[in-house]
Coordinates of C-alpha atoms in Angstrom, one line a residue:
M1 CA -33.9 42.3 -2.0
Q2 CA -34.5 39.4 0.4
N3 CA -37.2 37.9 -1.8
Y4 CA -35.0 38.3 -4.8
W5 CA -32.1 36.4 -3.1
R6 CA -34.4 33.6 -2.0
E7 CA -35.9 33.1 -5.4
H8 CA -32.6 33.3 -7.3
K9 CA -30.0 32.0 -4.7
H10 CA -29.2 28.8 -6.6
F11 CA -28.6 30.7 -9.8
L12 CA -26.5 33.3 -7.9
K13 CA -24.5 30.5 -6.2
G14 CA -23.6 29.0 -9.5
L15 CA -22.7 32.4 -11.0
I16 CA -20.4 33.3 -8.0
A17 CA -18.7 29.9 -8.1
T18 CA -18.2 30.1 -11.9
F19 CA -16.7 33.6 -11.5
V20 CA -14.3 32.3 -8.8
I21 CA -13.2 29.2 -10.7
T22 CA -12.6 31.3 -13.9
A23 CA -10.5 33.7 -11.9
I24 CA -8.4 30.9 -10.4
V25 CA -7.8 29.2 -13.7
G26 CA -6.9 32.5 -15.3
I27 CA -4.5 33.4 -12.6
F28 CA -2.8 30.0 -11.9
G29 CA -3.1 28.3 -15.3
D30 CA -1.6 24.8 -15.2
S31 CA -1.0 24.9 -11.5
S32 CA -4.7 25.6 -10.7
S33 CA -5.4 21.9 -10.0
E34 CA -3.0 21.8 -7.1
F35 CA -4.2 25.3 -5.9
M36 CA -7.8 24.1 -6.0
A37 CA -6.9 21.0 -4.0
S38 CA -5.4 23.2 -1.3
I39 CA -8.3 25.7 -0.9
L40 CA -10.9 22.8 -0.9
D41 CA -9.4 21.3 2.2
L42 CA -12.9 20.8 3.7
E43 CA -13.0 17.0 3.9
Q44 CA -10.0 15.0 5.3
P45 CA -9.0 11.5 4.4
A46 CA -9.3 8.7 7.0
P47 CA -6.2 8.1 9.2
F48 CA -3.5 5.9 7.8
D49 CA -4.5 2.2 8.1
G50 CA -2.0 0.4 6.0
T51 CA -1.3 0.2 2.2
S52 CA -2.6 -1.5 -0.9
L53 CA -0.7 -2.5 -4.0
P54 CA -1.0 -0.1 -6.9
I55 CA -1.5 -3.1 -9.3
E56 CA -3.3 -6.3 -8.1
T57 CA -2.6 -8.6 -11.0
V58 CA -0.1 -8.8 -13.9
P59 CA 0.3 -11.2 -16.8
D60 CA 2.3 -14.4 -16.2
W61 CA 5.0 -13.3 -18.6
T62 CA 6.3 -16.9 -18.8
E63 CA 2.9 -17.8 -20.4
V64 CA 2.1 -14.7 -22.5
G65 CA 5.7 -13.8 -23.4
G66 CA 6.6 -10.2 -24.1
R67 CA 3.4 -9.3 -26.0
T68 CA 2.9 -5.8 -24.6
A69 CA 0.5 -4.9 -27.4
L70 CA -2.2 -7.0 -25.7
L71 CA -4.8 -5.2 -23.7
A72 CA -5.5 -6.2 -20.1
A73 CA -9.0 -7.4 -21.0
Q74 CA -7.5 -9.7 -23.7
I75 CA -5.5 -11.8 -21.2
P76 CA -7.5 -14.7 -19.6
L77 CA -7.6 -15.0 -15.9
E78 CA -5.6 -18.3 -15.9
Q79 CA -2.7 -16.3 -17.5
K80 CA -2.7 -13.7 -14.7
I81 CA -0.8 -13.7 -11.4
A82 CA -0.7 -11.5 -8.3
L83 CA 1.8 -8.7 -8.5
P84 CA 5.2 -10.3 -7.7
N85 CA 7.1 -9.2 -4.6
Y86 CA 9.5 -6.4 -5.3
D87 CA 12.9 -7.7 -4.1
P88 CA 16.0 -5.5 -4.8
V89 CA 18.3 -8.5 -4.4
V90 CA 17.1 -10.1 -7.7
F91 CA 17.9 -7.1 -9.9
G92 CA 21.1 -7.4 -12.0
A93 CA 20.0 -10.7 -13.6
T94 CA 19.3 -10.5 -17.4
V95 CA 15.9 -11.8 -18.4
A96 CA 17.3 -13.2 -21.7
D97 CA 19.7 -15.4 -19.6
L98 CA 16.9 -17.1 -17.6
N99 CA 15.3 -20.4 -18.2
W100 CA 11.7 -19.3 -18.1
G101 CA 10.5 -22.8 -17.5
V102 CA 12.5 -23.1 -14.3
D103 CA 12.9 -19.6 -13.1
K104 CA 9.3 -18.5 -13.6
N105 CA 9.1 -16.5 -10.4
L106 CA 12.3 -14.7 -11.0
A107 CA 11.4 -14.0 -14.7
N108 CA 8.1 -12.5 -13.7
Q109 CA 9.8 -10.3 -11.1
L110 CA 12.3 -9.0 -13.6
V111 CA 9.9 -8.5 -16.4
T112 CA 7.2 -6.9 -14.2
F113 CA 9.6 -4.4 -12.5
A114 CA 11.2 -3.3 -15.7
V115 CA 13.1 -0.4 -14.1
P116 CA 13.9 -0.6 -10.3
Y117 CA 14.1 2.4 -8.0
M118 CA 17.1 4.5 -8.7
G119 CA 17.9 2.2 -11.6
S120 CA 18.9 2.9 -15.2
Y121 CA 17.4 2.0 -18.5
E122 CA 20.2 -0.5 -19.2
S123 CA 19.3 -4.2 -19.3
G124 CA 19.9 -5.9 -16.0
S125 CA 20.0 -2.6 -14.1
R126 CA 20.3 -2.7 -10.3
E127 CA 19.1 -0.2 -7.8
Y128 CA 21.2 3.0 -7.4
E129 CA 22.8 2.5 -10.8
G130 CA 20.9 5.4 -12.3
S131 CA 18.5 8.2 -11.3
H132 CA 15.1 6.7 -12.1
L133 CA 13.3 7.8 -9.0
A134 CA 10.3 5.5 -9.5
V135 CA 9.6 1.9 -10.2
D136 CA 8.3 1.1 -13.7
I137 CA 5.8 -1.7 -13.5
K138 CA 5.2 -3.4 -16.9
I139 CA 1.6 -4.1 -17.5
P140 CA -0.8 -4.1 -20.5
T141 CA -2.9 -1.0 -21.3
G142 CA -6.1 -1.0 -19.4
T143 CA -4.8 -2.6 -16.2
P144 CA -6.7 -1.2 -13.2
V145 CA -4.6 1.1 -11.0
H146 CA -5.4 1.6 -7.3
A147 CA -4.6 4.2 -4.6
I148 CA -2.0 2.8 -2.3
A149 CA -3.3 4.5 0.8
N150 CA -5.9 6.8 2.2
G151 CA -5.4 10.3 0.8
K152 CA -6.6 13.2 -1.2
V153 CA -6.2 13.7 -5.0
V154 CA -4.2 16.9 -5.5
K155 CA -3.5 16.6 -9.3
V156 CA -5.0 15.0 -12.3
S157 CA -3.2 16.1 -15.5
Q158 CA -2.5 15.2 -19.1
S159 CA 0.5 16.0 -21.2
S160 CA 1.6 14.8 -24.6
S161 CA 5.1 14.3 -23.2
G162 CA 6.7 13.7 -19.8
F163 CA 4.4 11.9 -17.4
G164 CA 1.6 11.8 -19.8
K165 CA -1.8 11.3 -18.2
H166 CA -1.1 11.1 -14.5
I167 CA -2.6 11.4 -10.9
V168 CA -1.0 12.6 -7.7
I169 CA -2.4 11.7 -4.2
K170 CA -1.3 13.3 -1.0
H171 CA -1.0 11.0 2.1
S172 CA -0.8 13.0 5.3
D173 CA 0.7 11.8 8.6
V174 CA 1.8 8.4 7.4
P175 CA 4.8 6.4 8.7
S176 CA 8.1 6.9 7.0
L177 CA 10.0 4.1 5.4
D178 CA 12.0 3.5 8.6
A179 CA 8.9 4.0 10.8
N180 CA 10.7 6.5 13.1
E181 CA 8.4 9.4 12.2
T182 CA 5.2 10.4 10.5
V183 CA 5.5 12.4 7.3
D184 CA 3.5 13.6 4.3
L185 CA 4.0 11.7 1.1
Y186 CA 2.8 12.1 -2.5
S187 CA 2.1 9.0 -4.6
A188 CA 2.2 9.5 -8.4
Y189 CA 0.8 7.2 -11.1
A190 CA 1.9 8.2 -14.6
H191 CA 1.5 7.2 -18.3
L192 CA -2.2 6.3 -17.7
S193 CA -4.8 5.7 -20.4
A194 CA -7.7 6.8 -18.3
T195 CA -8.5 8.4 -14.9
S196 CA -11.5 8.0 -12.7
V197 CA -10.9 10.5 -10.0
A198 CA -10.9 14.3 -9.8
V199 CA -8.8 16.9 -7.9
G200 CA -10.1 17.1 -4.3
K201 CA -11.4 13.6 -4.3
I202 CA -10.9 11.7 -1.0
V203 CA -9.7 8.2 -1.7
V204 CA -9.2 5.1 0.4
R205 CA -6.5 2.5 0.0
G206 CA -7.3 0.0 -2.7
E207 CA -9.7 2.4 -4.5
L208 CA -9.7 2.3 -8.3
I209 CA -8.3 5.5 -9.7
G210 CA -7.6 4.8 -13.3
E211 CA -6.2 2.5 -16.0
S212 CA -2.6 2.0 -17.1
G213 CA -1.4 3.1 -20.5
N214 CA 1.4 4.4 -22.6
S215 CA 0.9 8.1 -22.6
G216 CA 3.6 10.8 -22.5
T217 CA 7.2 10.0 -22.9
S218 CA 6.9 6.2 -22.8
T219 CA 8.1 3.5 -25.1
T220 CA 5.9 0.6 -23.8
P221 CA 2.7 0.3 -21.7
H222 CA 3.6 0.5 -18.0
L223 CA 2.9 2.3 -14.8
H224 CA 5.5 4.8 -13.6
F225 CA 4.9 4.5 -9.8
Q226 CA 6.6 7.2 -7.7
I227 CA 6.5 8.5 -4.1
D228 CA 7.7 12.0 -3.4
K229 CA 8.6 13.4 0.0
D230 CA 7.1 16.7 1.1
S231 CA 10.5 18.3 0.4
A232 CA 10.1 17.8 -3.4
P233 CA 9.5 21.2 -5.1
W234 CA 6.5 19.8 -7.1
H235 CA 4.8 16.5 -7.7
P236 CA 5.6 14.3 -9.4
W237 CA 9.1 15.5 -9.2
W238 CA 12.0 14.9 -11.6
P239 CA 15.7 15.2 -10.7
F240 CA 17.1 16.9 -13.8
S241 CA 16.2 19.1 -16.7
S242 CA 16.9 19.1 -20.4
A243 CA 19.6 21.7 -19.7
D244 CA 21.3 19.3 -17.4
C245 CA 21.3 16.7 -20.1
A246 CA 22.6 19.1 -22.6
A247 CA 25.4 20.1 -20.3
A248 CA 26.3 16.5 -19.8
G249 CA 26.1 15.8 -23.6
V250 CA 23.4 13.1 -23.2
N251 CA 19.7 12.7 -24.1
F252 CA 16.9 12.1 -21.6
F253 CA 17.2 8.3 -21.4
D254 CA 21.0 8.4 -21.2
G255 CA 20.6 11.0 -18.5
V256 CA 18.7 8.5 -16.3
S257 CA 21.3 5.8 -17.0
A258 CA 24.1 8.2 -16.2
G259 CA 22.6 8.9 -12.8
I260 CA 22.1 12.7 -13.3
G261 CA 20.6 14.2 -10.2
Q262 CA 20.7 10.9 -8.2
A263 CA 21.6 12.5 -4.9
A264 CA 18.7 14.9 -5.1
A265 CA 16.4 12.1 -6.2
I266 CA 17.3 10.1 -3.2
E267 CA 16.8 13.1 -0.9
N268 CA 13.3 13.9 -2.3
T269 CA 11.7 10.5 -2.9
I270 CA 11.5 7.1 -1.3
N271 CA 11.5 3.5 -2.8
P272 CA 7.7 3.3 -3.5
M273 CA 7.4 -0.5 -3.6
L274 CA 9.4 -1.1 -0.4
W275 CA 7.1 1.5 1.4
V276 CA 4.0 -0.2 0.1
Q277 CA 5.2 -3.7 1.0
R278 CA 6.3 -2.6 4.4
Y279 CA 2.9 -1.4 5.5
L280 CA 0.7 -3.7 3.4
A281 CA -2.6 -4.2 5.1
T282 CA -4.2 -7.6 5.2
D283 CA -7.9 -6.5 5.6
I284 CA -10.2 -5.3 2.9
P285 CA -10.8 -1.6 3.1
D286 CA -14.4 -0.3 3.5
V287 CA -14.8 1.0 -0.1
P288 CA -18.2 2.1 -1.2
A289 CA -19.8 -0.3 -3.7
E290 CA -19.5 2.1 -6.6
M291 CA -15.7 2.1 -6.2
H292 CA -15.5 -1.7 -6.8
A293 CA -15.4 -1.4 -10.6
S294 CA -14.3 -4.2 -12.8
E295 CA -11.5 -3.9 -15.2
N296 CA -13.9 -2.8 -17.9
E297 CA -16.1 -0.5 -15.8
I298 CA -13.8 2.5 -15.2
A299 CA -15.5 5.8 -15.9
E300 CA -15.0 6.9 -19.5
E301 CA -12.3 9.4 -19.9
T302 CA -13.4 12.8 -21.4
A303 CA -11.3 15.1 -23.5
E304 CA -11.7 17.8 -20.9
T305 CA -9.3 16.2 -18.4
E306 CA -8.3 19.5 -16.8
T307 CA -11.8 20.9 -16.6
E308 CA -13.4 17.8 -15.1
P309 CA -12.0 18.4 -11.5
I310 CA -13.1 22.0 -11.6
A311 CA -16.7 21.0 -12.5
E312 CA -16.8 18.7 -9.6
V313 CA -15.7 21.3 -7.0
V314 CA -17.9 24.2 -8.1
E315 CA -20.6 23.3 -5.6
S316 CA -18.1 23.1 -2.7
V317 CA -16.6 26.5 -3.6
A318 CA -20.0 28.0 -4.0
T319 CA -21.0 26.7 -0.6
E320 CA -18.0 28.4 1.1
I321 CA -18.4 31.7 -0.7
V322 CA -22.2 31.9 -0.5
A323 CA -22.0 31.1 3.3
S324 CA -20.2 34.4 3.8
T325 CA -22.3 36.2 1.1
E326 CA -25.5 35.2 2.8
E327 CA -24.3 36.8 6.0
I328 CA -24.2 40.1 4.1
V329 CA -27.2 39.8 1.9
E330 CA -29.6 38.3 4.5
S331 CA -28.4 40.2 7.5
P332 CA -31.6 42.5 7.5
V333 CA -33.7 39.4 8.0
E334 CA -34.7 38.8 11.6
P335 CA -33.2 35.5 12.8
E336 CA -36.1 34.8 15.1
V337 CA -38.6 35.0 12.1
A338 CA -36.5 32.8 9.9
E339 CA -36.1 30.2 12.7
E340 CA -39.8 30.2 13.4
E341 CA -40.6 29.6 9.8
I342 CA -38.2 26.7 9.5
A343 CA -39.4 25.3 12.8
A344 CA -43.0 25.5 11.7
E345 CA -42.2 23.8 8.4
S346 CA -40.3 21.1 10.1
E347 CA -43.1 20.5 12.7
D348 CA -45.7 20.2 10.0
E349 CA -43.5 17.7 8.1
K350 CA -42.9 15.7 11.3
I351 CA -46.7 15.5 12.1
E352 CA -47.4 14.4 8.6
I353 CA -44.8 11.7 8.6
V354 CA -45.9 10.3 11.9
A355 CA -49.5 10.3 10.8
E356 CA -48.5 8.2 7.8
I357 CA -46.6 5.5 9.7
E358 CA -48.8 5.3 12.9
P359 CA -51.2 2.3 12.8
E360 CA -54.9 3.1 13.1
E361 CA -55.5 0.7 15.9
S362 CA -52.5 0.1 18.1
E363 CA -54.3 -2.6 20.0
I364 CA -53.7 -4.9 17.0
L365 CA -50.0 -5.2 18.0
E366 CA -50.7 -6.9 21.3
P367 CA -52.2 -10.2 20.2
I368 CA -49.7 -10.5 17.4
E369 CA -46.8 -10.1 19.8
T370 CA -48.4 -12.6 22.2
E371 CA -48.9 -15.1 19.5
I372 CA -45.3 -14.9 18.3
V373 CA -43.9 -15.3 21.8
A374 CA -46.1 -18.3 22.3
E375 CA -44.7 -19.9 19.2
I376 CA -41.0 -19.4 19.9
E377 CA -40.9 -19.9 23.7
P378 CA -39.5 -23.4 24.5
E379 CA -41.4 -25.6 27.0
E380 CA -38.1 -26.4 28.7
P381 CA -34.9 -24.4 28.9
E382 CA -32.5 -25.3 26.1
V383 CA -29.2 -26.8 27.1
V384 CA -26.5 -24.7 25.5
E385 CA -23.2 -26.4 24.9
P386 CA -20.3 -24.3 26.1
V387 CA -18.4 -22.7 23.2
A388 CA -14.6 -22.7 23.4
E389 CA -13.4 -19.2 23.9
I390 CA -11.2 -17.9 21.1
E391 CA -8.2 -16.0 22.6
N392 CA -7.0 -12.9 20.8
I393 CA -3.2 -12.7 20.8
F394 CA -3.4 -9.6 18.6
T395 CA -6.3 -7.9 17.0
D396 CA -5.5 -9.7 13.8
V397 CA -4.1 -13.0 15.3
D398 CA -6.3 -15.2 17.4
S399 CA -5.8 -18.8 18.7
T400 CA -7.1 -20.3 15.5
H401 CA -4.3 -18.6 13.4
S402 CA -2.0 -21.1 11.7
N403 CA 1.0 -19.4 13.4
A404 CA -0.7 -18.8 16.7
N405 CA 1.6 -20.9 18.9
A406 CA 4.7 -19.4 17.5
I407 CA 3.5 -15.8 17.7
K408 CA 2.2 -16.3 21.2
Y409 CA 5.4 -17.8 22.4
L410 CA 7.6 -15.1 21.0
L411 CA 5.3 -12.4 22.4
E412 CA 5.4 -13.9 25.9
N413 CA 9.2 -14.0 25.7
E414 CA 9.4 -10.4 24.4
I415 CA 10.9 -11.5 21.1
V416 CA 8.2 -9.8 19.0
G417 CA 5.7 -7.1 19.7
G418 CA 2.8 -5.5 18.0
Y419 CA 1.8 -2.1 16.6
D420 CA 0.1 0.7 18.4
D421 CA -3.3 -0.3 17.0
G422 CA -2.9 -3.7 18.7
S423 CA -2.2 -5.6 15.5
F424 CA 0.6 -7.9 14.5
R425 CA 0.3 -7.7 10.7
P426 CA 1.4 -11.3 10.2
D427 CA 1.4 -11.1 6.4
A428 CA 3.5 -7.9 6.2
T429 CA 7.0 -8.6 4.8
V430 CA 10.1 -7.7 6.8
N431 CA 13.2 -5.9 5.8
R432 CA 16.8 -6.9 6.6
V433 CA 17.2 -5.1 9.9
E434 CA 13.8 -6.1 11.2
A435 CA 14.6 -9.8 10.5
L436 CA 18.0 -9.4 12.3
K437 CA 16.4 -7.9 15.4
M438 CA 13.9 -10.7 15.7
L439 CA 16.6 -13.4 15.1
I440 CA 19.1 -11.9 17.6
L441 CA 16.4 -11.6 20.3
G442 CA 14.9 -15.0 19.4
F443 CA 18.2 -16.8 19.9
E444 CA 19.3 -14.7 22.8
I445 CA 22.5 -13.4 21.1
A446 CA 24.3 -10.9 23.2
N447 CA 24.7 -7.5 21.5
D448 CA 28.2 -6.5 20.4
P449 CA 27.8 -2.9 19.3
M450 CA 30.1 -1.6 16.7
L451 CA 31.5 1.9 16.8
D452 CA 31.1 2.4 13.1
L453 CA 29.0 0.2 10.8
G454 CA 31.0 1.5 7.9
F455 CA 28.2 1.5 5.2
D456 CA 27.2 4.4 3.0
D457 CA 23.4 3.9 3.7
T458 CA 23.4 3.1 7.5
S459 CA 23.6 5.4 10.5
N460 CA 25.3 4.4 13.8
D461 CA 22.6 6.1 15.9
Q462 CA 19.7 4.2 14.4
W463 CA 17.7 1.7 16.4
Y464 CA 19.1 -1.2 14.3
S465 CA 22.8 -0.3 14.6
D466 CA 23.5 -2.7 17.5
F467 CA 21.7 -5.6 15.8
V468 CA 23.6 -5.0 12.5
G469 CA 26.9 -4.6 14.4
T470 CA 26.3 -7.9 16.3
A471 CA 25.4 -9.8 13.1
M472 CA 28.4 -8.4 11.3
N473 CA 30.8 -9.3 14.2
R474 CA 29.5 -12.8 14.2
G475 CA 29.6 -13.4 10.5
I476 CA 25.8 -13.8 10.3
V477 CA 25.3 -11.1 7.6
G478 CA 27.4 -8.9 5.4
G479 CA 27.1 -5.9 3.1
Y480 CA 27.0 -5.5 -0.6
P481 CA 30.0 -4.8 -3.0
D482 CA 29.0 -1.2 -3.4
N483 CA 29.6 -0.7 0.4
T484 CA 25.8 -0.5 1.2
F485 CA 23.9 -2.6 3.7
R486 CA 20.4 -1.8 2.3
P487 CA 18.7 -2.0 5.7
S488 CA 15.2 -1.3 4.3
N489 CA 15.3 -4.0 1.6
T490 CA 12.7 -6.7 1.9
I491 CA 14.4 -9.9 2.8
N492 CA 13.7 -12.9 0.7
R493 CA 13.5 -16.6 1.6
A494 CA 16.9 -17.5 0.3
E495 CA 18.7 -14.7 2.1
Y496 CA 16.6 -15.2 5.3
L497 CA 17.3 -18.9 5.6
K498 CA 21.0 -18.1 5.5
I499 CA 20.9 -15.6 8.4
L500 CA 18.3 -17.7 10.3
L501 CA 20.6 -20.7 10.4
G502 CA 23.6 -18.5 11.0
S503 CA 21.9 -16.9 14.0
A504 CA 21.0 -20.3 15.3
G505 CA 24.6 -21.5 15.0
I506 CA 23.8 -24.1 12.3
S507 CA 26.1 -24.8 9.4
P508 CA 24.3 -27.2 7.0
D509 CA 26.2 -29.6 4.8
S510 CA 26.4 -29.1 1.1
V511 CA 24.1 -31.0 -1.2
T512 CA 24.5 -32.9 -4.4
A513 CA 20.8 -33.3 -5.3
D514 CA 18.2 -30.6 -5.9
P515 CA 16.4 -29.8 -2.6
Y516 CA 13.4 -28.4 -4.5
S517 CA 12.5 -28.3 -8.2
D518 CA 13.2 -24.6 -8.2
V519 CA 16.4 -24.9 -6.1
P520 CA 19.2 -26.6 -8.0
A521 CA 22.0 -28.2 -6.1
D522 CA 24.5 -25.6 -7.3
A523 CA 22.4 -22.7 -6.1
W524 CA 24.2 -20.6 -3.4
F525 CA 21.5 -21.3 -0.8
S526 CA 20.8 -24.9 -1.7
A527 CA 22.4 -26.2 1.6
F528 CA 20.2 -23.9 3.7
A529 CA 17.0 -24.8 1.7
N530 CA 17.9 -28.5 2.0
Y531 CA 18.4 -28.3 5.8
S532 CA 15.1 -26.4 6.2
K533 CA 13.3 -29.1 4.2
I534 CA 14.7 -32.0 6.2
K535 CA 13.9 -30.4 9.5
N536 CA 10.6 -28.9 8.4
I537 CA 11.6 -25.4 9.5
F538 CA 10.2 -23.1 6.8
P539 CA 6.4 -23.5 6.3
L540 CA 5.6 -23.8 2.6
A541 CA 2.2 -23.7 0.9
S542 CA 3.4 -25.6 -2.2
S543 CA 6.2 -27.9 -3.3
L544 CA 8.2 -25.0 -4.6
F545 CA 10.6 -23.0 -2.4
A546 CA 10.2 -19.7 -4.3
G547 CA 13.5 -18.3 -2.9
T548 CA 13.0 -14.7 -4.1
T549 CA 9.6 -14.3 -2.3
G550 CA 9.6 -11.8 0.6
V551 CA 9.5 -13.3 4.1
T552 CA 6.5 -12.2 6.3
R553 CA 6.4 -11.4 10.1
A554 CA 4.5 -14.6 10.7
E555 CA 7.1 -16.7 8.9
V556 CA 9.9 -15.2 10.9
A557 CA 8.1 -16.0 14.1
E558 CA 7.2 -19.5 13.0
T559 CA 10.8 -20.4 11.8
I560 CA 12.4 -19.1 15.1
Y561 CA 9.8 -21.0 17.1
R562 CA 10.4 -24.3 15.2
I563 CA 14.1 -24.2 15.8
L564 CA 13.6 -23.5 19.5
V565 CA 11.1 -26.4 19.7
L566 CA 13.7 -28.7 18.0
R567 CA 16.3 -27.6 20.5
A568 CA 14.0 -28.1 23.5
T569 CA 12.6 -31.5 22.4
G570 CA 15.6 -33.0 20.6
A571 CA 13.2 -34.1 17.7
S572 CA 14.7 -34.8 14.4
E573 CA 12.1 -32.7 12.6
F574 CA 9.3 -30.3 13.5
S575 CA 5.7 -31.4 13.7
D576 CA 2.6 -29.6 14.9
E577 CA 2.4 -31.9 17.9
L578 CA 5.6 -30.5 19.3
K579 CA 5.3 -27.5 21.6
I580 CA 7.3 -25.6 24.2

């Protein structure tokens, strides 16, 4: 029996694994992929280390127009741009009303994010006007899709309707959107044309997982990008059924626009783009070389989408099952004998290997070493010039960083802090309440707590309540017409300049000329942009202001610092020579 097992163990392992997989598929049917992911919990993803964008580049829609029939590979590099910043403030504008030659950035934002989180399918939809619990990112078929964070693939599925070809990744112990707790989240990528991962696969942020497409219930090529909470009954989740639509007398699309199931959708999902942008990592993840596929190198999709993950996990299942089976089958074998045989084989291999690499005459090494030393040894000690020591302010900000002076000053004065891992994340965008906190601390504004903030989406016992209350009392910031404050919304440059100058007690004069080519004189924020330009307060990398771009942590630190420098020095405008 022992000899039979040893001679046929590989065959038997495969047979056992096949039997188990067949039983699982037979019992669980369509849900077998998620069940398999749970029983194969042998390898764990790396701890959370930030996020990556699901899509890296999109067409410059102002150049290529609305030609959605184009494939990603057909668009030249010069007509592609980085994925625009997702900014809830811009939604509500109608693309057809824009001057694409002037409002290029805004046009690209609105076209790219075709349907916002909790939006409707109506043109010009804003957030929370419907029950679309994802963000639809308009992109040509074949655009590479990336995992947004470290995690494990728990579902790879294909359907002729609904989400079409889609992937779900579980992210365990990640920060929530408000950073007050760690949670389990599930990111979903739907309407794909191809997938390149299998159930049970461990992925790292930024890893290529598939290509965008137009599969399932979809009217145009795009990526349906969704993040479910652990509370959602399944993944990807949907807030209403066809019966709900029938009861309301509407079809599926009108059901979204009517906001059916919105409350449940808000409860079981989060705004996916705001979460990704909040924790966006600046470093390049350590992805194995084979994962860095180009746009045309994603693994070819097979017709057996559902069986592909099972084939990849057969060996893992067999290993677990056979491990316990071997204990039963091989128990009569004396452990000492088996260990001696293995030890003898290992020792023979070791001796053979050493014999192959050991030089015949070790004495040869000595004169070679002496000769090399003689050649490289200097006659006189070299004079080494002292190297200026680079001071690390944070793990990702040293004294050579372009915003080092500002960040260091604000850190020393307890205006800003870092994260638990010692980083500052200078390029991460900030939301409305984060910006308010930094500004109120930066300009030493005494807190005036409010008993009740009065907004539908804020809580009086949150960490930000005093800062929001203070800003509200002093007229620095206000809410939205729908009685929301939207604390987690990324703050853009236009909005930020208004509350920056308001926090500093500055009321700029109105203007009659355009401050920037993309900021007309009649824009609501033109006076703030003009004052910033004259005083050199906001650092810009180009001649455009790009008012809808999200503001980063480094930019908040730099702008606060520049105003404090101008106050302390009395200079008419900021320059790099000025310091405090």
